[in-house]
Structures are given as structure tokens and as C-alpha cells.
PDB file of C-alpha atoms in Angstrom:
ATOM      1  CA  MET A   1     128.754 105.163  99.618  1.00 80.00           C
ATOM      2  CA  THR A   2     129.651 102.169  97.450  1.00 88.00           C
ATOM      3  CA  GLU A   3     128.353  98.745  98.405  1.00 93.00           C
ATOM      4  CA  LEU A   4     129.220  95.340  96.975  1.00 95.00           C
ATOM      5  CA  ILE A   5     126.732  92.637  96.097  1.00 96.00           C
ATOM      6  CA  PRO A   6     127.430  89.549  98.249  1.00 95.00           C
ATOM      7  CA  ALA A   7     128.831  86.704  96.143  1.00 96.00           C
ATOM      8  CA  GLU A   8     126.044  84.332  97.204  1.00 95.00           C
ATOM      9  CA  HIS A   9     123.491  86.815  95.811  1.00 96.00           C
ATOM     10  CA  TRP A  10     125.141  86.946  92.390  1.00 97.00           C
ATOM     11  CA  GLU A  11     126.301  83.380  91.807  1.00 97.00           C
ATOM     12  CA  ILE A  12     124.323  81.117  89.475  1.00 97.00           C
ATOM     13  CA  PRO A  13     122.300  78.705  91.642  1.00 97.00           C
ATOM     14  CA  SER A  14     123.503  75.113  91.899  1.00 97.00           C
ATOM     15  CA  TRP A  15     120.274  73.728  90.423  1.00 98.00           C
ATOM     16  CA  ILE A  16     120.722  75.488  87.079  1.00 98.00           C
ATOM     17  CA  ASN A  17     121.770  73.033  84.356  1.00 98.00           C
ATOM     18  CA  PRO A  18     124.587  74.639  82.288  1.00 98.00           C
ATOM     19  CA  ASP A  19     123.917  72.373  79.292  1.00 98.00           C
ATOM     20  CA  LEU A  20     120.285  73.445  79.220  1.00 98.00           C
ATOM     21  CA  VAL A  21     121.366  77.072  79.564  1.00 98.00           C
ATOM     22  CA  ARG A  22     123.569  76.752  76.473  1.00 98.00           C
ATOM     23  CA  GLU A  23     120.775  75.142  74.467  1.00 98.00           C
ATOM     24  CA  SER A  24     118.302  77.795  75.595  1.00 98.00           C
ATOM     25  CA  VAL A  25     120.673  80.641  74.798  1.00 98.00           C
ATOM     26  CA  ASN A  26     121.232  79.346  71.274  1.00 97.00           C
ATOM     27  CA  LEU A  27     117.504  78.933  70.698  1.00 97.00           C
ATOM     28  CA  LEU A  28     116.415  82.327  72.029  1.00 97.00           C
ATOM     29  CA  VAL A  29     119.298  84.173  70.378  1.00 97.00           C
ATOM     30  CA  SER A  30     118.053  82.709  67.091  1.00 97.00           C
ATOM     31  CA  GLN A  31     114.612  84.137  67.974  1.00 95.00           C
ATOM     32  CA  GLY A  32     116.119  87.573  68.514  1.00 96.00           C
ATOM     33  CA  VAL A  33     115.777  87.784  72.306  1.00 96.00           C
ATOM     34  CA  GLN A  34     117.975  90.702  73.340  1.00 95.00           C
ATOM     35  CA  TYR A  35     120.770  90.117  75.910  1.00 97.00           C
ATOM     36  CA  MET A  36     120.049  86.370  76.004  1.00 98.00           C
ATOM     37  CA  GLU A  37     123.737  85.541  75.484  1.00 97.00           C
ATOM     38  CA  LYS A  38     124.934  87.842  78.313  1.00 98.00           C
ATOM     39  CA  GLN A  39     125.274  85.783  81.492  1.00 98.00           C
ATOM     40  CA  SER A  40     125.696  88.871  83.659  1.00 98.00           C
ATOM     41  CA  TYR A  41     122.376  90.233  82.393  1.00 98.00           C
ATOM     42  CA  HIS A  42     120.589  87.110  83.643  1.00 98.00           C
ATOM     43  CA  GLN A  43     122.360  87.411  86.982  1.00 98.00           C
ATOM     44  CA  MET A  44     121.392  91.079  87.210  1.00 98.00           C
ATOM     45  CA  CYS A  45     117.720  90.321  86.480  1.00 98.00           C
ATOM     46  CA  ARG A  46     117.655  87.598  89.112  1.00 98.00           C
ATOM     47  CA  TRP A  47     119.375  89.871  91.649  1.00 98.00           C
ATOM     48  CA  ASN A  48     116.990  92.751  91.027  1.00 98.00           C
ATOM     49  CA  SER A  49     114.047  90.363  91.220  1.00 98.00           C
ATOM     50  CA  GLY A  50     114.836  88.670  94.469  1.00 97.00           C
ATOM     51  CA  MET A  51     118.074  89.743  96.106  1.00 97.00           C
ATOM     52  CA  PHE A  52     118.332  93.513  96.164  1.00 97.00           C
ATOM     53  CA  SER A  53     115.794  93.923  98.968  1.00 98.00           C
ATOM     54  CA  GLU A  54     117.883  91.525 101.082  1.00 97.00           C
ATOM     55  CA  HIS A  55     121.127  93.483 100.708  1.00 97.00           C
ATOM     56  CA  PRO A  56     122.625  94.194 104.153  1.00 96.00           C
ATOM     57  CA  ALA A  57     122.993  97.888 103.333  1.00 96.00           C
ATOM     58  CA  LEU A  58     119.198  98.184 103.022  1.00 96.00           C
ATOM     59  CA  LYS A  59     118.267  96.347 106.220  1.00 95.00           C
ATOM     60  CA  ASP A  60     117.057  99.536 107.937  1.00 96.00           C
ATOM     61  CA  VAL A  61     115.517 101.078 104.794  1.00 97.00           C
ATOM     62  CA  GLN A  62     111.812 100.946 103.926  1.00 98.00           C
ATOM     63  CA  TYR A  63     111.471 103.011 100.732  1.00 98.00           C
ATOM     64  CA  TYR A  64     113.795 103.155  97.720  1.00 98.00           C
ATOM     65  CA  TRP A  65     114.029 104.954  94.385  1.00 98.00           C
ATOM     66  CA  ARG A  66     115.837 103.093  91.625  1.00 98.00           C
ATOM     67  CA  VAL A  67     117.930 105.454  89.495  1.00 96.00           C
ATOM     68  CA  GLU A  68     120.039 104.136  86.618  1.00 95.00           C
ATOM     69  CA  PRO A  69     122.903 105.644  84.566  1.00 95.00           C
ATOM     70  CA  ASN A  70     122.126 107.570  81.370  1.00 95.00           C
ATOM     71  CA  VAL A  71     118.533 108.426  82.238  1.00 97.00           C
ATOM     72  CA  HIS A  72     117.050 111.918  82.100  1.00 97.00           C
ATOM     73  CA  PHE A  73     114.688 113.752  84.431  1.00 98.00           C
ATOM     74  CA  PHE A  74     112.801 116.786  83.136  1.00 98.00           C
ATOM     75  CA  CYS A  75     110.750 118.129  86.040  1.00 97.00           C
ATOM     76  CA  ASP A  76     111.374 119.754  89.395  1.00 97.00           C
ATOM     77  CA  VAL A  77     110.439 117.259  92.109  1.00 97.00           C
ATOM     78  CA  ASP A  78     109.569 119.646  94.903  1.00 96.00           C
ATOM     79  CA  TYR A  79     108.211 117.154  97.420  1.00 98.00           C
ATOM     80  CA  ASP A  80     109.452 114.139  99.361  1.00 98.00           C
ATOM     81  CA  VAL A  81     108.351 111.152  97.257  1.00 98.00           C
ATOM     82  CA  PHE A  82     108.941 108.718 100.122  1.00 98.00           C
ATOM     83  CA  ARG A  83     106.810 110.737 102.525  1.00 98.00           C
ATOM     84  CA  TRP A  84     104.147 110.980  99.808  1.00 98.00           C
ATOM     85  CA  MET A  85     104.173 107.183  99.395  1.00 98.00           C
ATOM     86  CA  GLN A  86     103.812 106.717 103.120  1.00 98.00           C
ATOM     87  CA  ASP A  87     101.125 109.384 103.578  1.00 98.00           C
ATOM     88  CA  HIS A  88      99.046 107.980 100.706  1.00 98.00           C
ATOM     89  CA  ASN A  89      99.548 104.320 101.619  1.00 98.00           C
ATOM     90  CA  LYS A  90     101.228 103.390  98.353  1.00 98.00           C
ATOM     91  CA  THR A  91     103.354 100.309  97.819  1.00 98.00           C
ATOM     92  CA  TYR A  92     104.860 100.987  94.401  1.00 98.00           C
ATOM     93  CA  GLY A  93     105.289 103.856  91.975  1.00 98.00           C
ATOM     94  CA  PHE A  94     106.025 103.528  88.259  1.00 98.00           C
ATOM     95  CA  ASN A  95     106.631 105.945  85.432  1.00 97.00           C
ATOM     96  CA  ILE A  96     106.683 103.985  82.138  1.00 97.00           C
ATOM     97  CA  ASN A  97     104.528 100.934  81.443  1.00 97.00           C
ATOM     98  CA  ILE A  98     105.343  98.878  78.320  1.00 98.00           C
ATOM     99  CA  TYR A  99     105.113  95.450  76.681  1.00 98.00           C
ATOM    100  CA  ASP A 100     107.889  92.896  77.038  1.00 97.00           C
ATOM    101  CA  SER A 101     109.300  90.554  74.410  1.00 97.00           C
ATOM    102  CA  PRO A 102     106.978  87.536  74.674  1.00 98.00           C
ATOM    103  CA  ASP A 103     109.723  85.106  73.632  1.00 97.00           C
ATOM    104  CA  SER A 104     111.742  86.164  76.680  1.00 98.00           C
ATOM    105  CA  VAL A 105     108.978  85.208  79.139  1.00 98.00           C
ATOM    106  CA  ALA A 106     107.207  82.308  77.423  1.00 98.00           C
ATOM    107  CA  THR A 107     106.961  80.175  80.576  1.00 98.00           C
ATOM    108  CA  LEU A 108     106.731  82.929  83.201  1.00 98.00           C
ATOM    109  CA  TRP A 109     102.928  83.055  83.267  1.00 98.00           C
ATOM    110  CA  PRO A 110     102.481  79.250  83.287  1.00 98.00           C
ATOM    111  CA  GLU A 111     104.877  79.074  86.252  1.00 98.00           C
ATOM    112  CA  THR A 112     102.916  81.868  87.931  1.00 98.00           C
ATOM    113  CA  GLN A 113      99.699  79.910  87.422  1.00 98.00           C
ATOM    114  CA  LYS A 114     101.318  76.856  89.020  1.00 98.00           C
ATOM    115  CA  PHE A 115     102.245  78.995  92.005  1.00 98.00           C
ATOM    116  CA  LEU A 116      98.732  80.439  92.269  1.00 98.00           C
ATOM    117  CA  ALA A 117      97.240  76.950  92.150  1.00 98.00           C
ATOM    118  CA  ASP A 118      99.279  76.122  95.250  1.00 98.00           C
ATOM    119  CA  HIS A 119      98.590  79.496  96.928  1.00 98.00           C
ATOM    120  CA  PRO A 120      95.135  80.667  95.803  1.00 97.00           C
ATOM    121  CA  ASP A 121      94.799  82.785  98.943  1.00 98.00           C
ATOM    122  CA  TYR A 122      97.804  84.921  97.928  1.00 98.00           C
ATOM    123  CA  ALA A 123      95.873  86.776  95.199  1.00 98.00           C
ATOM    124  CA  HIS A 124      94.549  90.121  96.418  1.00 98.00           C
ATOM    125  CA  PRO A 125      90.785  90.560  95.893  1.00 98.00           C
ATOM    126  CA  ASN A 126      91.401  93.977  94.323  1.00 98.00           C
ATOM    127  CA  ASN A 127      94.192  92.881  92.001  1.00 98.00           C
ATOM    128  CA  ALA A 128      95.158  93.971  88.484  1.00 98.00           C
ATOM    129  CA  ARG A 129      94.941  90.551  86.861  1.00 98.00           C
ATOM    130  CA  GLY A 130      92.941  91.917  83.932  1.00 98.00           C
ATOM    131  CA  TRP A 131      95.914  94.098  82.984  1.00 98.00           C
ATOM    132  CA  LEU A 132      98.211  91.067  83.162  1.00 98.00           C
ATOM    133  CA  GLU A 133      95.954  88.795  81.121  1.00 98.00           C
ATOM    134  CA  ASP A 134      94.557  91.169  78.490  1.00 98.00           C
ATOM    135  CA  ASP A 135      94.483  89.558  75.046  1.00 97.00           C
ATOM    136  CA  THR A 136      92.744  92.288  73.063  1.00 96.00           C
ATOM    137  CA  ARG A 137      95.333  94.961  72.392  1.00 95.00           C
ATOM    138  CA  ARG A 138      98.351  92.778  71.606  1.00 96.00           C
ATOM    139  CA  PRO A 139      96.906  89.266  71.124  1.00 98.00           C
ATOM    140  CA  GLU A 140     100.143  87.992  69.597  1.00 98.00           C
ATOM    141  CA  ASN A 141     102.008  88.805  72.809  1.00 98.00           C
ATOM    142  CA  ASN A 142      99.402  87.029  74.921  1.00 98.00           C
ATOM    143  CA  ARG A 143      99.565  83.962  72.694  1.00 98.00           C
ATOM    144  CA  LYS A 144     103.362  83.702  72.684  1.00 98.00           C
ATOM    145  CA  ALA A 145     103.561  84.360  76.426  1.00 98.00           C
ATOM    146  CA  ASN A 146     100.906  81.712  77.150  1.00 98.00           C
ATOM    147  CA  GLY A 147      98.264  83.969  78.639  1.00 98.00           C
ATOM    148  CA  TYR A 148     100.349  86.942  79.796  1.00 98.00           C
ATOM    149  CA  SER A 149      99.796  90.314  78.140  1.00 98.00           C
ATOM    150  CA  THR A 150     103.513  91.055  78.740  1.00 98.00           C
ATOM    151  CA  CYS A 151     102.593  94.467  80.186  1.00 98.00           C
ATOM    152  CA  HIS A 152     105.026  95.519  82.877  1.00 98.00           C
ATOM    153  CA  PHE A 153     106.292  98.518  84.788  1.00 98.00           C
ATOM    154  CA  TRP A 154     109.682  99.497  83.383  1.00 97.00           C
ATOM    155  CA  SER A 155     111.746  98.972  86.489  1.00 97.00           C
ATOM    156  CA  ASN A 156     114.628 101.274  85.564  1.00 97.00           C
ATOM    157  CA  PHE A 157     112.337 103.759  87.328  1.00 98.00           C
ATOM    158  CA  GLU A 158     110.596 102.453  90.403  1.00 98.00           C
ATOM    159  CA  ILE A 159     109.813 103.913  93.795  1.00 98.00           C
ATOM    160  CA  GLY A 160     108.741 101.266  96.224  1.00 98.00           C
ATOM    161  CA  ASP A 161     108.161  99.956  99.701  1.00 98.00           C
ATOM    162  CA  LEU A 162     110.700  97.239 100.437  1.00 98.00           C
ATOM    163  CA  SER A 163     108.202  95.622 102.794  1.00 98.00           C
ATOM    164  CA  PHE A 164     106.413  94.177  99.755  1.00 98.00           C
ATOM    165  CA  TRP A 165     109.532  92.464  98.363  1.00 98.00           C
ATOM    166  CA  ARG A 166     110.318  91.146 101.858  1.00 98.00           C
ATOM    167  CA  SER A 167     106.822  89.773 102.450  1.00 98.00           C
ATOM    168  CA  LYS A 168     106.162  86.040 102.659  1.00 98.00           C
ATOM    169  CA  LYS A 169     103.975  86.200  99.550  1.00 98.00           C
ATOM    170  CA  TYR A 170     106.715  87.692  97.429  1.00 98.00           C
ATOM    171  CA  ARG A 171     109.547  85.595  98.881  1.00 98.00           C
ATOM    172  CA  ASP A 172     107.549  82.422  98.209  1.00 98.00           C
ATOM    173  CA  PHE A 173     106.784  83.591  94.669  1.00 98.00           C
ATOM    174  CA  PHE A 174     110.379  84.511  93.900  1.00 98.00           C
ATOM    175  CA  ASN A 175     111.694  81.246  95.300  1.00 98.00           C
ATOM    176  CA  HIS A 176     109.239  79.314  93.117  1.00 98.00           C
ATOM    177  CA  LEU A 177     110.381  81.195  90.004  1.00 98.00           C
ATOM    178  CA  ASP A 178     114.024  80.865  90.968  1.00 98.00           C
ATOM    179  CA  ARG A 179     113.714  77.081  91.229  1.00 98.00           C
ATOM    180  CA  ALA A 180     111.946  76.969  87.856  1.00 98.00           C
ATOM    181  CA  GLY A 181     115.116  78.411  86.297  1.00 98.00           C
ATOM    182  CA  GLY A 182     113.614  80.930  83.893  1.00 98.00           C
ATOM    183  CA  PHE A 183     116.051  83.660  84.863  1.00 98.00           C
ATOM    184  CA  PHE A 184     118.656  81.595  82.975  1.00 98.00           C
ATOM    185  CA  TYR A 185     116.745  79.262  80.663  1.00 98.00           C
ATOM    186  CA  GLU A 186     114.721  82.216  79.350  1.00 98.00           C
ATOM    187  CA  ARG A 187     115.311  85.895  80.012  1.00 98.00           C
ATOM    188  CA  TRP A 188     112.879  86.699  82.765  1.00 98.00           C
ATOM    189  CA  GLY A 189     113.498  90.290  83.747  1.00 98.00           C
ATOM    190  CA  ASP A 190     112.920  91.850  87.119  1.00 98.00           C
ATOM    191  CA  ALA A 191     110.375  94.194  85.492  1.00 98.00           C
ATOM    192  CA  PRO A 192     107.828  91.502  84.502  1.00 98.00           C
ATOM    193  CA  VAL A 193     108.495  89.554  87.722  1.00 98.00           C
ATOM    194  CA  HIS A 194     107.896  92.641  89.864  1.00 98.00           C
ATOM    195  CA  SER A 195     104.873  93.626  87.799  1.00 98.00           C
ATOM    196  CA  ILE A 196     103.204  90.218  87.942  1.00 98.00           C
ATOM    197  CA  ALA A 197     103.705  90.038  91.700  1.00 98.00           C
ATOM    198  CA  LEU A 198     102.296  93.524  92.224  1.00 98.00           C
ATOM    199  CA  GLY A 199      99.438  92.915  89.816  1.00 98.00           C
ATOM    200  CA  LEU A 200      98.377  89.737  91.619  1.00 98.00           C
ATOM    201  CA  PHE A 201      99.308  90.095  95.279  1.00 98.00           C
ATOM    202  CA  GLU A 202      98.810  93.805  95.979  1.00 98.00           C
ATOM    203  CA  ASP A 203      95.770  96.055  96.059  1.00 98.00           C
ATOM    204  CA  LYS A 204      95.920  97.813  92.692  1.00 98.00           C
ATOM    205  CA  SER A 205      94.926 101.099  94.362  1.00 97.00           C
ATOM    206  CA  LYS A 206      98.328 101.044  96.098  1.00 98.00           C
ATOM    207  CA  ILE A 207     100.193 101.199  92.766  1.00 98.00           C
ATOM    208  CA  HIS A 208     100.799 104.778  91.628  1.00 98.00           C
ATOM    209  CA  TRP A 209     101.703 106.304  88.268  1.00 97.00           C
ATOM    210  CA  PHE A 210     104.125 109.191  88.884  1.00 97.00           C
ATOM    211  CA  ARG A 211     102.736 111.125  85.963  1.00 96.00           C
ATOM    212  CA  ASP A 212     104.251 114.373  87.286  1.00 97.00           C
ATOM    213  CA  ILE A 213     107.869 113.158  87.076  1.00 98.00           C
ATOM    214  CA  GLY A 214     109.283 113.699  83.597  1.00 98.00           C
ATOM    215  CA  TYR A 215     111.648 110.872  82.727  1.00 98.00           C
ATOM    216  CA  GLN A 216     113.441 109.241  79.826  1.00 98.00           C
ATOM    217  CA  HIS A 217     115.199 105.917  79.496  1.00 97.00           C
ATOM    218  CA  ILE A 218     115.998 105.542  75.810  1.00 96.00           C
ATOM    219  CA  PRO A 219     113.874 105.199  73.758  1.00 97.00           C
ATOM    220  CA  PHE A 220     110.800 105.999  75.923  1.00 97.00           C
ATOM    221  CA  PHE A 221     109.569 109.112  77.732  1.00 97.00           C
ATOM    222  CA  ASN A 222     107.100 110.196  80.331  1.00 97.00           C
ATOM    223  CA  CYS A 223     106.763 113.911  79.645  1.00 97.00           C
ATOM    224  CA  PRO A 224     104.074 115.828  81.580  1.00 97.00           C
ATOM    225  CA  ALA A 225     102.463 119.054  80.443  1.00 96.00           C
ATOM    226  CA  SER A 226     103.559 121.075  83.459  1.00 97.00           C
ATOM    227  CA  PRO A 227     105.340 124.378  84.109  1.00 96.00           C
ATOM    228  CA  LYS A 228     107.661 122.398  86.382  1.00 97.00           C
ATOM    229  CA  CYS A 229     109.002 120.495  83.365  1.00 97.00           C
ATOM    230  CA  SER A 230     111.305 121.438  80.511  1.00 97.00           C
ATOM    231  CA  GLY A 231     113.494 119.751  77.943  1.00 96.00           C
ATOM    232  CA  CYS A 232     110.993 117.243  76.551  1.00 96.00           C
ATOM    233  CA  VAL A 233     107.886 117.408  74.372  1.00 96.00           C
ATOM    234  CA  ALA A 234     104.716 117.112  76.462  1.00 96.00           C
ATOM    235  CA  GLY A 235     102.930 113.851  75.793  1.00 94.00           C
ATOM    236  CA  ARG A 236     105.740 112.309  73.766  1.00 95.00           C
ATOM    237  CA  PHE A 237     106.225 108.593  74.404  1.00 97.00           C
ATOM    238  CA  THR A 238     109.222 107.936  72.163  1.00 96.00           C
ATOM    239  CA  ASP A 239     111.652 109.754  69.895  1.00 93.00           C
ATOM    240  CA  GLY A 240     112.395 106.494  68.087  1.00 92.00           C
ATOM    241  CA  GLU A 241     110.573 104.805  65.233  1.00 94.00           C
ATOM    242  CA  LYS A 242     106.814 105.423  65.090  1.00 93.00           C
ATOM    243  CA  TRP A 243     106.038 101.722  65.661  1.00 93.00           C
ATOM    244  CA  LEU A 244     107.487 102.072  69.161  1.00 95.00           C
ATOM    245  CA  ASN A 245     104.329 103.942  70.176  1.00 95.00           C
ATOM    246  CA  ARG A 246     102.606 100.540  70.095  1.00 95.00           C
ATOM    247  CA  GLU A 247     104.750  99.529  73.068  1.00 97.00           C
ATOM    248  CA  ASP A 248     102.893 101.833  75.462  1.00 97.00           C
ATOM    249  CA  CYS A 249     100.906  99.742  77.957  1.00 97.00           C
ATOM    250  CA  ARG A 250      99.462 102.670  79.885  1.00 96.00           C
ATOM    251  CA  PRO A 251      96.125 102.581  78.000  1.00 95.00           C
ATOM    252  CA  LEU A 252      95.549  99.073  79.359  1.00 96.00           C
ATOM    253  CA  TRP A 253      96.515 100.159  82.854  1.00 97.00           C
ATOM    254  CA  PHE A 254      93.993 102.984  82.673  1.00 95.00           C
ATOM    255  CA  LYS A 255      91.359 100.578  81.321  1.00 96.00           C
ATOM    256  CA  TYR A 256      91.708  98.056  84.143  1.00 96.00           C
ATOM    257  CA  VAL A 257      92.916 100.247  87.000  1.00 96.00           C
ATOM    258  CA  GLY A 258      92.142 103.870  86.145  1.00 89.00           C
ATOM    259  CA  MET A 259      94.138 107.024  86.813  1.00 80.00           C
ATOM    260  CA  ASP A 260      94.615 107.974  90.439  1.00 71.00           C
TER     261      ASP A 260
END
């Protein structure tokens, strides 16, 4: 079934200054921020960050699996992932965990800190803040992103409980970010926004790495060593340039959260 995004979900908010958008686009394009000049990309990131869970077609749905065009799956999934999430009390499942472009999110962490200052009780006591704030493995990212490691779950694959995105904590957080304007003045993606919210407001034990689901979104892989999988090289992270292996944020996730 095909559904349309409501116009009010997609339109650029009235408080966004178009002159400032133009200035910001020119600046960040000169810094090499990918997709910065594509207005629809900004609208898509904002929609995926804060609007998709409010779509009327999903009003009676609790769990979702985001599947995008031109991705590849390599393993037989012989169980109900939604039932597994429910039975194991999981909120969110990821597959690939990488660094973001720090220039695209330079003010995202400062805005998050402003929000936390106003809502200190929103942070979960068993959060993954260490993963979000690590400055040891990629210190240049942390510096450019003003305290944010830029680690995030690559949201082209995500299996989640919509209750989290509909919660008061998340709605308040999204609305704060939306008013700040970084979806248009910078290039805040739904992946870092989702990841920061999960890393701060949810119990980190409720975030699951689907290590058994082989997946590729160019140029990165998750390829398990399993007889259920074929068509990819076990353990391979990328088939691109060797430097892309530095983009893997899973070692930091394992350091701060572990492997469930």
C-alpha cells in the first residue's frame, strides 16, 4: 500500500530564515558537507527524525523495520524480529554503527546540552553517554562537533518501537531541535538525532545490535560468519577504500555498552 506524507509534515517550518539557510548552505558546501545543497534531503532528515512516527498510517503500529532501496540482505531471517524485540524488551535494533561528518552536526551536541540543562531528569541512569562523548578514538570529530563523538546508528537499517519516538521525552527533544533550525542551517540527519536520543534517554541494555542479519548499504557491510548467510565476506566492513574502515564505531559501542 502506498501512503503519502502529509504536506504539513514535509513543509519547511515558518520559523526557518531562508536568508540564513542560503548563507549556511554556501558555507557548508564549501566545507564539503554532502547533500547540504539539496533542500529535499533536509526535509527528509527532519521528517525521519520527528514526523514519521506520527504518520496516520502508523497510528495502530508499535514496531517498524526501515528498509531502503538498493540495500542488500545476506542472511536468512528465520524468526519474527518484532516478536523478538517484544519478548526481549528491546526498544531499538541497529546493524551498522559509524561516525558522522562533524561539520554537518557542529551545533547538535551544544543544543542537546541546552535541552538537558532544562530537563536533567530526562537522562536515563543507564545511558550510553560515554559512547556519545568519546574523544579518544576520533578526537578531531569530537572537537569539530563540540563534544559529540559523532557515533551514530546508521538509520537506513533500524528496527524499533514507535513508543519511544512518541514519548514525551523524545517529542520534547525533537521540538527543541526543530526550533533550533539545525535540520536546515546545518545538515542534522535523523541518524545522529535518533542515536543521541537513544543514547541519553533510553536504557542502553534495550538497544540491540542485530549482528546475525547480514546487510549492506553502500559502502558498508555487516556480514556475520554464519551458515545462514551467503554472498558477502564474513567480517568485512567495507568494499571501498581502506580508510573507510576507520568509520566503524562498533568498537566504541562495545567498549561502553558491550555485546549482548
